[in-house]
Short mmCIF file of C-alpha atoms in Angstrom, two decimals:
data_model
loop_
_atom_site.label_atom_id
_atom_site.label_comp_id
_atom_site.label_asym_id
_atom_site.label_seq_id
_atom_site.Cartn_x
_atom_site.Cartn_y
_atom_site.Cartn_z
CA MET K 36 -3.84 11.87 17.80
CA ARG K 37 -1.68 8.99 16.56
CA ASP K 38 0.63 9.77 13.67
CA SER K 39 1.21 6.31 12.26
CA ILE K 40 -0.24 2.88 11.63
CA GLU K 41 1.98 -0.19 11.74
CA SER K 42 1.07 -3.65 10.55
CA GLU K 43 2.87 -6.81 9.49
CA ILE K 44 2.20 -10.11 7.74
CA GLU K 45 4.14 -13.27 7.01
CA ILE K 46 3.69 -14.40 3.40
CA ALA K 47 4.68 -17.90 2.27
CA ALA K 48 6.22 -16.85 -1.04
CA PRO K 49 9.64 -15.99 -2.47
CA LEU K 50 10.99 -12.49 -1.84
CA ASP K 51 11.09 -11.58 -5.55
CA ARG K 52 7.41 -12.47 -6.02
CA VAL K 53 6.33 -10.37 -3.04
CA TRP K 54 8.58 -7.49 -4.12
CA GLY K 55 6.98 -7.56 -7.59
CA LEU K 56 3.59 -7.01 -5.95
CA VAL K 57 4.53 -4.54 -3.20
CA SER K 58 6.53 -2.28 -5.53
CA GLN K 59 3.50 -1.50 -7.71
CA PRO K 60 2.27 2.06 -7.05
CA GLY K 61 -1.16 2.17 -5.43
CA TRP K 62 -1.79 -1.58 -5.31
CA TRP K 63 -3.53 -1.04 -1.96
CA VAL K 64 -6.22 1.21 -3.49
CA ASN K 65 -8.84 -1.44 -4.13
CA ASP K 66 -11.92 -3.13 -2.79
CA GLY K 67 -10.20 -5.93 -0.87
CA THR K 68 -8.46 -7.61 -3.80
CA TYR K 69 -4.96 -6.80 -5.06
CA ALA K 70 -5.30 -4.11 -7.75
CA GLU K 71 -2.96 -5.28 -10.49
CA GLY K 72 -2.57 -2.80 -13.34
CA ALA K 73 -4.87 -0.16 -11.83
CA ALA K 74 -2.17 2.54 -11.80
CA GLU K 75 -1.32 4.80 -14.71
CA ARG K 76 1.99 6.64 -14.84
CA VAL K 77 1.40 10.36 -15.42
CA ALA K 78 4.93 11.73 -14.83
CA ASP K 79 8.27 10.60 -13.46
CA GLY K 80 7.42 9.04 -10.09
CA GLU K 81 3.79 10.19 -10.28
CA TRP K 82 0.93 7.75 -10.79
CA VAL K 83 -2.87 7.79 -10.72
CA VAL K 84 -4.80 4.77 -9.53
CA HIS K 85 -8.22 4.40 -11.13
CA ASN K 86 -10.78 2.74 -8.89
CA GLU K 87 -14.55 2.57 -9.41
CA HIS K 88 -15.33 2.96 -5.71
CA HIS K 89 -12.59 5.36 -4.58
CA GLY K 90 -12.16 7.41 -7.76
CA ASP K 91 -8.78 8.54 -9.08
CA ILE K 92 -6.08 8.54 -6.40
CA ALA K 93 -2.66 10.18 -6.91
CA VAL K 94 0.33 8.17 -5.70
CA THR K 95 3.96 9.31 -5.65
CA VAL K 96 6.84 6.85 -5.69
CA VAL K 97 9.29 8.15 -3.07
CA GLU K 98 11.78 5.28 -3.09
CA LEU K 99 12.10 1.77 -4.49
CA ALA K 100 15.07 -0.13 -3.03
CA GLU K 101 14.66 -3.61 -4.49
CA PRO K 102 13.91 -6.03 -2.91
CA GLU K 103 13.56 -4.70 0.61
CA ARG K 104 11.97 -1.24 0.76
CA ALA K 105 9.22 0.59 -1.13
CA VAL K 106 8.02 4.04 -0.07
CA PHE K 107 5.00 5.86 -1.48
CA ARG K 108 3.06 9.04 -0.69
CA TRP K 109 -0.68 9.54 -1.18
CA SER K 110 -3.61 11.48 0.27
CA PRO K 111 -5.96 9.00 1.95
CA GLY K 112 -8.36 11.83 2.79
CA GLY K 113 -8.82 12.60 -0.89
CA PRO K 114 -7.70 15.54 -3.03
CA GLY K 115 -6.61 18.53 -1.01
CA SER K 116 -5.89 16.58 2.18
CA SER K 117 -2.42 16.28 3.64
CA PRO K 118 -0.50 13.28 2.31
CA THR K 119 0.69 10.32 4.31
CA THR K 120 3.77 8.22 3.61
CA ILE K 121 3.57 4.45 3.27
CA GLU K 122 6.74 2.43 3.80
CA PHE K 123 6.87 -1.28 3.05
CA THR K 124 9.83 -3.26 4.38
CA LEU K 125 10.39 -6.83 3.21
CA ALA K 126 12.62 -9.38 4.95
CA SER K 127 13.21 -13.04 4.21
CA SER K 128 12.05 -15.34 6.98
CA SER K 129 11.86 -19.06 7.60
CA GLY K 130 8.26 -19.06 6.35
CA GLY K 131 8.84 -16.87 3.28
CA VAL K 132 8.72 -13.08 3.59
CA THR K 133 7.77 -10.74 6.40
CA VAL K 134 6.12 -7.60 5.05
CA ALA K 135 5.91 -4.67 7.44
CA VAL K 136 3.99 -1.51 6.57
CA VAL K 137 4.12 1.84 8.31
CA GLU K 138 1.78 4.60 7.19
CA SER K 139 2.73 7.92 8.80
CA GLY K 140 1.71 11.55 8.60
CA PHE K 141 -1.76 11.37 10.11
CA ALA K 142 -0.95 14.07 12.67
CA ALA K 143 -0.81 16.63 9.83
CA LEU K 144 -4.43 15.90 8.83
CA THR K 145 -7.24 18.17 9.90
CA PRO K 146 -9.40 16.69 12.67
CA GLU K 147 -12.11 15.93 10.11
CA GLN K 148 -9.66 14.20 7.73
CA TYR K 149 -8.12 12.28 10.63
CA GLU K 150 -11.52 11.09 11.85
CA LYS K 151 -12.43 10.00 8.32
CA THR K 152 -9.21 8.14 7.52
CA TYR K 153 -7.24 6.88 10.52
CA SER K 154 -9.51 4.11 11.85
CA GLY K 155 -10.46 3.07 8.32
CA ASN K 156 -6.80 2.71 7.40
CA VAL K 157 -6.06 0.65 10.52
CA GLU K 158 -8.64 -1.89 9.33
CA GLY K 159 -7.66 -1.27 5.71
CA TRP K 160 -4.07 -2.44 6.20
CA ARG K 161 -5.28 -5.70 7.72
CA ILE K 162 -7.42 -6.23 4.62
CA GLU K 163 -4.77 -5.07 2.15
CA LEU K 164 -1.99 -7.20 3.59
CA GLY K 165 -4.35 -10.19 3.34
CA ALA K 166 -5.02 -9.26 -0.30
CA LEU K 167 -1.26 -9.07 -0.87
CA ALA K 168 -0.82 -12.58 0.56
CA ASP K 169 -3.66 -13.85 -1.63
CA ALA K 170 -2.07 -12.27 -4.71
CA ALA K 171 1.31 -13.85 -3.91
CA ASP K 172 -0.39 -17.22 -3.53
CA ALA K 173 -2.37 -16.75 -6.76
CA ALA K 174 0.90 -15.95 -8.58
CA ARG K 175 2.33 -19.20 -7.22
CA THR K 176 -0.58 -21.27 -8.46
CA GLY K 177 -0.86 -19.45 -11.78
CA GLU K 178 -4.24 -17.90 -11.01
CA HIS K 179 -5.02 -14.22 -11.48
CA ALA K 180 -4.90 -12.17 -8.32
#
């Protein structure tokens, strides 16, 4: 059983623009398009993302170290499942910004939760990082993400 998922993308955008997107709690809880404004703050560091398809998802802000590191915790297996930790690391590059994501904690899931979430999240991060790049580009062109 693998404990973590790692993925990375190069985004042709300024660091501050990408940070503004990545630092939003729960932006990755969506249907393939960046979920701007979908999170509601319910307590200090605690947020709920409202999504028609996935329902209400709790997200905890663990750390925001602008502009290079954002760490969140959530339960990808739904309420009552063990949480995973998502760490985004941003670094300037010649082409813009490299965004790396590591989601860890899958080994603590029950076998049923693991089976339900791990492979979906592997594919999900490919989709979500693409949505992040699209949102950064839309911000550049003045379109809505």
